[in-house]
Short mmCIF file of C-alpha atoms in Angstrom, two decimals:
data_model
loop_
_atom_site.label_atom_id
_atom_site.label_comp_id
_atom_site.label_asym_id
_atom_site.label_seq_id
_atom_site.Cartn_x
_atom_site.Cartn_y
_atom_site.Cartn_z
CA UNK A 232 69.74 -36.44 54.18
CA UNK A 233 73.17 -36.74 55.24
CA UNK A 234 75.14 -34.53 57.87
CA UNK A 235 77.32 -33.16 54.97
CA UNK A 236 74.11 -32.40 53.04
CA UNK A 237 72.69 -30.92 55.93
CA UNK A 238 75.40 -28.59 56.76
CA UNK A 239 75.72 -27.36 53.29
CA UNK A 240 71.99 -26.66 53.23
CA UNK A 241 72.60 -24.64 56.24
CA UNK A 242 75.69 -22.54 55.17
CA UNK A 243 73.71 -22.26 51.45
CA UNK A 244 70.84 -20.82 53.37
CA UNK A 245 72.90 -18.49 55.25
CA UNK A 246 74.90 -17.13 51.76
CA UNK A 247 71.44 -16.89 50.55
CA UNK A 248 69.96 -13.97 52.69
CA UNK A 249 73.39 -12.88 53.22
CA UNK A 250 73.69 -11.36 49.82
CA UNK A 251 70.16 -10.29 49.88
CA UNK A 252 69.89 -6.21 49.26
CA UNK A 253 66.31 -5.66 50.19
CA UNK A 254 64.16 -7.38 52.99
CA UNK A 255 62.01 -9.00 50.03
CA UNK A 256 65.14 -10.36 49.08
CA UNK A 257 66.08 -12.41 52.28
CA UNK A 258 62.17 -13.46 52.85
CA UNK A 259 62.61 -14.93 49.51
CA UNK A 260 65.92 -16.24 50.26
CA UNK A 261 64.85 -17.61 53.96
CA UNK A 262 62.01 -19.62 51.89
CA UNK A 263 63.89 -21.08 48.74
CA UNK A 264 66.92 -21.95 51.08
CA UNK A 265 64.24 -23.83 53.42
CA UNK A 266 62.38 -25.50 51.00
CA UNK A 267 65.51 -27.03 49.44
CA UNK A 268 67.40 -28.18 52.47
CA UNK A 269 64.25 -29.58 54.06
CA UNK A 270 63.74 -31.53 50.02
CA UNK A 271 60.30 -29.82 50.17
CA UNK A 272 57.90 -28.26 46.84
CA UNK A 273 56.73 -25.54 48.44
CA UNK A 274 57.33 -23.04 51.45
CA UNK A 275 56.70 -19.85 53.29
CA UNK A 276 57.80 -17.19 55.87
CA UNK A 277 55.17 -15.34 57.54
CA UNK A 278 55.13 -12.88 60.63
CA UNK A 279 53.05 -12.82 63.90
CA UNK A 280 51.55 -9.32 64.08
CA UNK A 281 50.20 -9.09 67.39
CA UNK A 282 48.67 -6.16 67.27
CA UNK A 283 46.49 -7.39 64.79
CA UNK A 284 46.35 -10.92 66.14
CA UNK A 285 46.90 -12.60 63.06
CA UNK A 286 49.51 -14.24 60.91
CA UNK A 287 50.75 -12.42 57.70
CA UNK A 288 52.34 -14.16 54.84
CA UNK A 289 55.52 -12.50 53.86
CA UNK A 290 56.80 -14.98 50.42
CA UNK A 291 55.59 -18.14 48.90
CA UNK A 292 57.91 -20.43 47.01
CA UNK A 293 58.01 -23.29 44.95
CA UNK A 294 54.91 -24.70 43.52
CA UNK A 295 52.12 -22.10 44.60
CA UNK A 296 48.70 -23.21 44.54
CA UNK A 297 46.67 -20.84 41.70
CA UNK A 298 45.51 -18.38 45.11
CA UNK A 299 48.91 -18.11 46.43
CA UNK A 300 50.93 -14.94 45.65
CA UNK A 301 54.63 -14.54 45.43
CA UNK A 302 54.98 -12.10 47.38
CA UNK A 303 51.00 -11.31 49.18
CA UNK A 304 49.86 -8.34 49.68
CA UNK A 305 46.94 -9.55 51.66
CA UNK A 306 47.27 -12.75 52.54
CA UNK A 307 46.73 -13.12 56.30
CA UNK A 308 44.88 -15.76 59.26
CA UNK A 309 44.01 -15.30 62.42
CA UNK A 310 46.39 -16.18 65.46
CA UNK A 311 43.47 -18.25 66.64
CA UNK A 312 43.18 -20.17 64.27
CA UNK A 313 47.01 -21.69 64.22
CA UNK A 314 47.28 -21.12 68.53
CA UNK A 315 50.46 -23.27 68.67
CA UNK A 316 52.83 -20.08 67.04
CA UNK A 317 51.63 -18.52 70.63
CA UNK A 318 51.10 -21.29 72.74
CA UNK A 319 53.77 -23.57 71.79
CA UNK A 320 56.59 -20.79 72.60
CA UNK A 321 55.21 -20.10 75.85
CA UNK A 322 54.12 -23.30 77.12
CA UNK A 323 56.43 -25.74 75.46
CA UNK A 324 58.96 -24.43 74.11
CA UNK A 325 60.26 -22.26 77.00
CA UNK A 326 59.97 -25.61 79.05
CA UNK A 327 62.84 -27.58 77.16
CA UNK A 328 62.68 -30.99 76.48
CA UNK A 329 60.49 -31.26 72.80
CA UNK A 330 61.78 -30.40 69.81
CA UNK A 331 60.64 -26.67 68.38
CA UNK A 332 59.31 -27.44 64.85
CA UNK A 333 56.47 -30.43 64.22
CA UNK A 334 54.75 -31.66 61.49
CA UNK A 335 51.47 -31.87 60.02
CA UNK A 336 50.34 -34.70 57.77
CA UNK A 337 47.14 -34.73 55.79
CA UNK A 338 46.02 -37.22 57.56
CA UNK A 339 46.38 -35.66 61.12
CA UNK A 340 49.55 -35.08 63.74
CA UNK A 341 53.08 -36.92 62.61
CA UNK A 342 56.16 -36.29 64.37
CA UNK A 343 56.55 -34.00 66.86
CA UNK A 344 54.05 -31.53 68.91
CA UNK A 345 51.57 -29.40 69.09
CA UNK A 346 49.52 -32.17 67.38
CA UNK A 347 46.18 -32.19 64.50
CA UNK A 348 45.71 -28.99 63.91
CA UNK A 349 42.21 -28.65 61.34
CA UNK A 350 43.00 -25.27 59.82
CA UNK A 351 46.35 -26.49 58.31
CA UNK A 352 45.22 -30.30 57.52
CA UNK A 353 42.65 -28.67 55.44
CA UNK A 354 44.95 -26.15 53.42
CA UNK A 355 47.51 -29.27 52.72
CA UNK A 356 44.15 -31.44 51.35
CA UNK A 357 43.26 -28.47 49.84
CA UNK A 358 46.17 -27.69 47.63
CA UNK A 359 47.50 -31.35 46.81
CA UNK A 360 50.01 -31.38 49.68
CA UNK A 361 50.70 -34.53 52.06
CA UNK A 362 52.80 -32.86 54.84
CA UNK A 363 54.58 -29.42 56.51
CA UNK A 364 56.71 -29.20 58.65
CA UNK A 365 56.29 -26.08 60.74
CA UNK A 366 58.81 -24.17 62.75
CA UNK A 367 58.34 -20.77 65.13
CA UNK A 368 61.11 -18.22 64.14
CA UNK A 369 62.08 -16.29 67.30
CA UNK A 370 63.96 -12.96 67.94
CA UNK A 371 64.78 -11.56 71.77
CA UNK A 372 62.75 -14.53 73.21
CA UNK A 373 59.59 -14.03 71.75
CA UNK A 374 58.03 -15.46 68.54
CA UNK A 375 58.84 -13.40 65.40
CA UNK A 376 56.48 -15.57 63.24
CA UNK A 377 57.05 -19.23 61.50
CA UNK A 378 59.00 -20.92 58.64
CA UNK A 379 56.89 -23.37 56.74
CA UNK A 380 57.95 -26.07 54.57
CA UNK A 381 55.43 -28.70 52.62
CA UNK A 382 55.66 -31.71 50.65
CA UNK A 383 53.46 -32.68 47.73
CA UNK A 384 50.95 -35.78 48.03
CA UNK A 385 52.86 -38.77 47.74
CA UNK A 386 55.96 -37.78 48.41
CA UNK A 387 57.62 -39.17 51.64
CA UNK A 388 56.41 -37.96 54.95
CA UNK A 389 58.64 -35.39 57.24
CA UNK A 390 60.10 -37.65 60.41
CA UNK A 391 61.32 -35.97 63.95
CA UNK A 392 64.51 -35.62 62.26
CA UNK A 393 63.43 -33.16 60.08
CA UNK A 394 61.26 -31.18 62.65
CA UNK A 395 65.05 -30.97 64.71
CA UNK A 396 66.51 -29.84 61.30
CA UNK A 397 63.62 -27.21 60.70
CA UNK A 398 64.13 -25.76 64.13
CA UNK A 399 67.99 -25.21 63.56
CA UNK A 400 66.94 -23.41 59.70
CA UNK A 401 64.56 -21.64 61.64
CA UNK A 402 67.58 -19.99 63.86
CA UNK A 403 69.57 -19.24 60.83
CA UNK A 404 66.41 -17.52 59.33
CA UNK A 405 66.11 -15.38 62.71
CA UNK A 406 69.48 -14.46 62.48
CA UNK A 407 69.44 -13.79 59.03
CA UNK A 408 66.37 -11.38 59.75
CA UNK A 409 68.05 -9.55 62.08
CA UNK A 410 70.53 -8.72 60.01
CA UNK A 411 68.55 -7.36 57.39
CA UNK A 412 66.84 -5.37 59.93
CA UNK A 413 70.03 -3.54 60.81
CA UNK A 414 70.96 -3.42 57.25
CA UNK A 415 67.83 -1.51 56.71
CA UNK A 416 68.26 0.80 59.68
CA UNK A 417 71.03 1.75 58.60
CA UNK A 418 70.40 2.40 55.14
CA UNK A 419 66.70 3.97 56.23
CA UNK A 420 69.36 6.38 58.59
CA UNK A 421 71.72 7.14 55.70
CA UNK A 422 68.95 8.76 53.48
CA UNK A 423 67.09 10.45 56.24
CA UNK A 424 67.21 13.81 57.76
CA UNK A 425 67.57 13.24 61.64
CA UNK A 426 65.55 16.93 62.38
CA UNK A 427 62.05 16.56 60.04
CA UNK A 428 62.42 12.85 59.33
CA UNK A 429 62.07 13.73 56.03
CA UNK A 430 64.23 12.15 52.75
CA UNK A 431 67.68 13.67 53.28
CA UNK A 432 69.59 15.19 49.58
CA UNK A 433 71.55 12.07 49.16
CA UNK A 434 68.33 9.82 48.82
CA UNK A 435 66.98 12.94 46.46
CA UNK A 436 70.84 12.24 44.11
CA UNK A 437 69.97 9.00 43.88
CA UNK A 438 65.90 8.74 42.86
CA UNK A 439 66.38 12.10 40.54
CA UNK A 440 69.79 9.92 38.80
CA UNK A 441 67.17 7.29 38.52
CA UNK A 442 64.54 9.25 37.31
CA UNK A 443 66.32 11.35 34.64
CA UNK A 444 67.58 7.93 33.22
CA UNK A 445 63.96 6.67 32.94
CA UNK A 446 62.69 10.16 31.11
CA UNK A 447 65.69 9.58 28.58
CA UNK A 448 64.19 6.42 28.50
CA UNK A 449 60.60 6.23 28.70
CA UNK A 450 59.78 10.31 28.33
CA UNK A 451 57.89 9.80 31.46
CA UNK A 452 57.22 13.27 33.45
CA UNK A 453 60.32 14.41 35.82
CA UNK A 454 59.28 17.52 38.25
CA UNK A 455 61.48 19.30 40.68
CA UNK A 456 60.16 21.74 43.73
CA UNK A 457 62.81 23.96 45.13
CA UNK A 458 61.85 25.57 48.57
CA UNK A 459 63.95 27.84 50.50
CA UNK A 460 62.41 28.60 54.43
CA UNK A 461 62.04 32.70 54.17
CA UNK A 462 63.09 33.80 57.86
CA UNK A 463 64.90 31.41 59.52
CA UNK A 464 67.45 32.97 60.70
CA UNK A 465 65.65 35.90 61.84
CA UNK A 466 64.04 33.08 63.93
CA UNK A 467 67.38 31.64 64.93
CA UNK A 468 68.72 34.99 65.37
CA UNK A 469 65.68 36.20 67.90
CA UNK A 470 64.48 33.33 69.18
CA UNK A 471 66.88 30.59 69.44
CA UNK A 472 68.20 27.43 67.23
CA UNK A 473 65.54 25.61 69.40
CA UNK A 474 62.87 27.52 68.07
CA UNK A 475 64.37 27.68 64.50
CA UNK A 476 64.42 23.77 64.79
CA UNK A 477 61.15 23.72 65.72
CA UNK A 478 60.07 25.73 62.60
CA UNK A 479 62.21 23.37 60.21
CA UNK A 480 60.23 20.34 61.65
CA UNK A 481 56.71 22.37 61.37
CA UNK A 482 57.01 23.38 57.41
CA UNK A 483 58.96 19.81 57.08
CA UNK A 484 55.26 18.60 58.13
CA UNK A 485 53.20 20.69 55.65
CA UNK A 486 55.94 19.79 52.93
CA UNK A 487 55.21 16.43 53.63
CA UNK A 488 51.22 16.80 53.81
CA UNK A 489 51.31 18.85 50.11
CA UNK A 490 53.66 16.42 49.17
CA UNK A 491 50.97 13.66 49.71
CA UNK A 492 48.64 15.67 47.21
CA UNK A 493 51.04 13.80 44.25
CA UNK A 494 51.45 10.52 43.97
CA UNK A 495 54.82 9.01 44.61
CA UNK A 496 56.43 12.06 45.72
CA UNK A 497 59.90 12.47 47.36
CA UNK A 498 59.73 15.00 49.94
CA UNK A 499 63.07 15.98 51.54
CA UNK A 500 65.19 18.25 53.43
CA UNK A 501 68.14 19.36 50.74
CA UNK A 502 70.02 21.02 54.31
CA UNK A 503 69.58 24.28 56.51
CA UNK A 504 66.58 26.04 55.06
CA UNK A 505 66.19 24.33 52.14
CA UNK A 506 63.85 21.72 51.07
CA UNK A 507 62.47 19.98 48.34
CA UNK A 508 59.36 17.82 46.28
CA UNK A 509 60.47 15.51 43.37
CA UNK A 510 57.73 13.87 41.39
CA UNK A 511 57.91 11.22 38.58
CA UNK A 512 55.39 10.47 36.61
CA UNK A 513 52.44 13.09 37.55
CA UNK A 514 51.82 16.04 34.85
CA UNK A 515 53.79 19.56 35.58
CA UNK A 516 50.10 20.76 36.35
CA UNK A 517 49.72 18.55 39.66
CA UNK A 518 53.05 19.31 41.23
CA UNK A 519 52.59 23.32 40.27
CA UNK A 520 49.32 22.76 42.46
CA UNK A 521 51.06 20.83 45.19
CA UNK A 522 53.59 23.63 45.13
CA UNK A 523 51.03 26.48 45.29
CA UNK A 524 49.48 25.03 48.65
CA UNK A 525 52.36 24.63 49.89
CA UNK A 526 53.41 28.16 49.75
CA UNK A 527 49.61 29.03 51.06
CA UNK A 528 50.10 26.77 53.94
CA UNK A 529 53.69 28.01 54.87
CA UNK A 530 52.34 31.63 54.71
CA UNK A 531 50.07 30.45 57.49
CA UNK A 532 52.69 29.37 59.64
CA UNK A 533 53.17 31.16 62.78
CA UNK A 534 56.88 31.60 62.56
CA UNK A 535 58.80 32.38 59.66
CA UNK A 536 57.91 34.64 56.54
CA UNK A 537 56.01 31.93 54.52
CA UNK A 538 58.91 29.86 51.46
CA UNK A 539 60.26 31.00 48.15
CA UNK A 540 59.49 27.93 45.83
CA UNK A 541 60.60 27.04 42.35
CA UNK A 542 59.36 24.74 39.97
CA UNK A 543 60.79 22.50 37.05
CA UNK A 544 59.49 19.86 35.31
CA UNK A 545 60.18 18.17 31.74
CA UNK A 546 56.46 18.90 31.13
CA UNK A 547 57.52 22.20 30.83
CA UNK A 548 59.02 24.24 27.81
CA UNK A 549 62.46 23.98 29.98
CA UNK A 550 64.26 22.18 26.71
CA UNK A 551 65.81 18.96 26.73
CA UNK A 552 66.65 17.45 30.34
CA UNK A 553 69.72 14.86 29.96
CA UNK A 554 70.83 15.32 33.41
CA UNK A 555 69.81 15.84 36.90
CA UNK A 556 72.42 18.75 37.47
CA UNK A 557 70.44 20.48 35.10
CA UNK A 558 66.50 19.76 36.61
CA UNK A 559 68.34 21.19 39.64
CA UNK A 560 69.70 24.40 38.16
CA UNK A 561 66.38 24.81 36.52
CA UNK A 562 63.99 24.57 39.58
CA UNK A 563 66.80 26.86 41.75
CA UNK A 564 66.67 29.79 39.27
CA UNK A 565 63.01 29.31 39.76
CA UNK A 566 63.44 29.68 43.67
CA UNK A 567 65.70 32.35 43.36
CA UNK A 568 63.47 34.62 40.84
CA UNK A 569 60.32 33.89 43.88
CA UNK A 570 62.26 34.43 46.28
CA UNK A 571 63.68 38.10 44.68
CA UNK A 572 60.38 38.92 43.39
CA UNK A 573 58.76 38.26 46.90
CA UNK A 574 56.73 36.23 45.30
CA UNK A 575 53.57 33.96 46.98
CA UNK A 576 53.25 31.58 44.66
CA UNK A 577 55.75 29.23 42.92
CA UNK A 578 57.50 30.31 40.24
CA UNK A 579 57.56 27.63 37.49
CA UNK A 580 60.64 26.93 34.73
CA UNK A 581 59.70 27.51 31.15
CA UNK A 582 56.41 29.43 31.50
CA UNK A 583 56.67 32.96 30.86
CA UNK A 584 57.24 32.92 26.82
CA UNK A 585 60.12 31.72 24.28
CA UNK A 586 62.72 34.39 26.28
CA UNK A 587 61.79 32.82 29.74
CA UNK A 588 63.91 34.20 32.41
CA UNK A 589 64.13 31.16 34.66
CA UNK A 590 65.55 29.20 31.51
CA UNK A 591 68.00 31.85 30.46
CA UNK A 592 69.44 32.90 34.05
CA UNK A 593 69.82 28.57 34.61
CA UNK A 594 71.65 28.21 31.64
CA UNK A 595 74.17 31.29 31.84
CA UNK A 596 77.35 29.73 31.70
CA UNK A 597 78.74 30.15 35.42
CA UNK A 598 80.88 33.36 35.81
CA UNK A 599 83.96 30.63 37.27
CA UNK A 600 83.67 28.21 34.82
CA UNK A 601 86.16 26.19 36.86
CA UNK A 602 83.91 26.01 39.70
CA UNK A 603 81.31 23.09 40.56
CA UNK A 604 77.81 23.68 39.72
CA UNK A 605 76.23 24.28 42.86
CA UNK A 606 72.75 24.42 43.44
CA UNK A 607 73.38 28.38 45.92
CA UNK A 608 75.17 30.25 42.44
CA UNK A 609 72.00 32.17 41.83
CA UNK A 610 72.02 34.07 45.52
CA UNK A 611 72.92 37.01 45.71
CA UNK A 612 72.84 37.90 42.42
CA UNK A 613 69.89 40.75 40.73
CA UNK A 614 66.81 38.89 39.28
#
């Protein structure tokens, strides 16, 4: 392959995971754009977990063999049994003078070091492939994992050239990880609360958008636990923000631990006392039961005066849901008729008869109707 060729590859790679939006994305990326520049059939990325000693295997690409996985949820090997992603860093590498990435041939060692290596001559004998070239991805000095690239059986060997060309991919693949790390920091930080660590309201906007769309769509089960923390700012008031803090993160943790009672549930912190549980898919039944141990465990609580919690869910004779504005208004006039009654269990949208109060008080028009819909219109007002 030419120079031109080459640097194209490169800069195609690059574009590649640059425009990826998820880290799946850019593994997938990293692989296709290797496999092509390097003229190869088949490739993957995998990452050295040292705490489990053992190499994981992020994406395959190209022509799998019928055991290999797109994306694997369990395929792994031990560290031992490929030593050179440890040892060749360390005691090469680090040295200068050899180049990074080597090849394996079915046949034995080709260009470049660390040499034969059994494990891997087997898998390329075993799956119809004549060579790989292997190269170490690394991130702050130390070995992130490896980018592998193979050729099919009969298909011209790799040379040293291309071991020197997989160790500068491998740097654009390092750098293009690290990118996508930050991107997901970032992202994981804008849809986070920074006090519980739980989901902040902006990630709850965008999966309840998401899910409303796929109940117009699908009719699959939408269900929406209001909280609100009852004494808080007694707490704040007595004992101190510090303290209050501390209680936000403590019911934050039992939120979290009910939440866990429904699959695929969104827990989150909607801001200052209020919180929140949004389920799609599980019947109205499971969430109202998440929802009642949750207010049993908050009454426990050492601090605070136990939560007010409403419930709505499209399970529920609530009527028809075509927005999320309205799921919200629903399961708020539920929290606001617990919290008025005092009551310590959740109240739930649509179940007390064709005249349900919950219904009725969420869909009184608003006494501004030039105001926004928001979610605190009910406080303050007699149940």
């Amino acid at each position: 392959m030419g120079e031109n060729r080459r640097l194209a590859a490169v800069v195609a790679l690059a574009q590649g995971m640059a425009a990826a939006h998820t880290p799946r994305e850019s593994w997938r990326a990293a692989a296709l754009g290797a496999c092509r520049a390097l003229e190869g059939n088949f490739a993957a990325l995998s990452v050295w977990e040292r705490e489990r000693g053992r190499l994981r295997v992020l994406v395959n690409v190209g022509e799998r063999a019928p055991e290999e996985e797109e994306f694997p949820e369990h395929e792994a090997y031990p560290v031992h049994q490929f030593p050179e992603i440890a040892e060749f860093l360390h005691e090469r590498w680090a040295s200068g003078g050899e180049p990074d990435a080597w090849v394996e041939t079915a046949e034995g060692p080709a260009a470049g070091d660390p040499g034969y290596c059994h494990q891997r001559v087997a898998a390329l004998r075993r799956r119809g492939r004549g060579c790989c070239v292997v190269a170490p991805i690394v991130q702050h000095g130390r070995a992130w994992g490896e980018l592998y690239v193979a050729r099919a059986s009969g298909a011209p060997l790799f040379a040293r050239a291309d071991a020197d060309f997989a160790t500068v991919l491998a740097a654009v693949v390092s750098a293009g990880l690290a990118q996508t790390e930050r991107l997901e920091e970032a992202r994981r930080l804008a849809f986070t609360d920074s006090l519980t660590g739980l989901a902040n309201r902006r990630a709850v906007d965008v999966r309840l958008d998401e899910a409303i769309e796929r109940h117009r769509e699908e009719g699959v089960a939408v269900s929406l636990v209001v909280c609100d923390l009852n004494g808080l700012k007694q707490v704040n008031d007595t004992l101190g923000h510090a303290v209050g803090d501390r209680l936000l993160e403590r019911f934050g943790s039992v939120l979290s631990l009910c939440g866990a009672m429904v699959p695929g549930a969104l827990v989150a912190r909607l801001g200052g006392d209020e919180f929140c549980l949004l389920a799609v898919g599980p019947s109205a039944d499971e969430v109202v039961k998440a929802a009642d141990e949750l207010c049993r465990r908050a009454a426990e609580l050492e601090l605070g005066e136990g939560v007010a919690c409403g419930v709505a869910s499209t399970d529920d004779a609530i009527g028809p849901v075509r927005s999320a504005r309205r799921l919200f208004r629903l399961a708020d006039a539920a929290q606001y008729r617990a919290k008025a009654l005092r009551a310590d269990r959740p109240v739930v949208a649509g179940r007390e008869g064709p005249e349900d109060p919950v219904v009725r008080l969420a869909d009184e028009p608003s006494p501004d109707p030039g105001a926004p819909a928001e979610r605190r219109r009910f406080r303050g007002r007699r149940p």
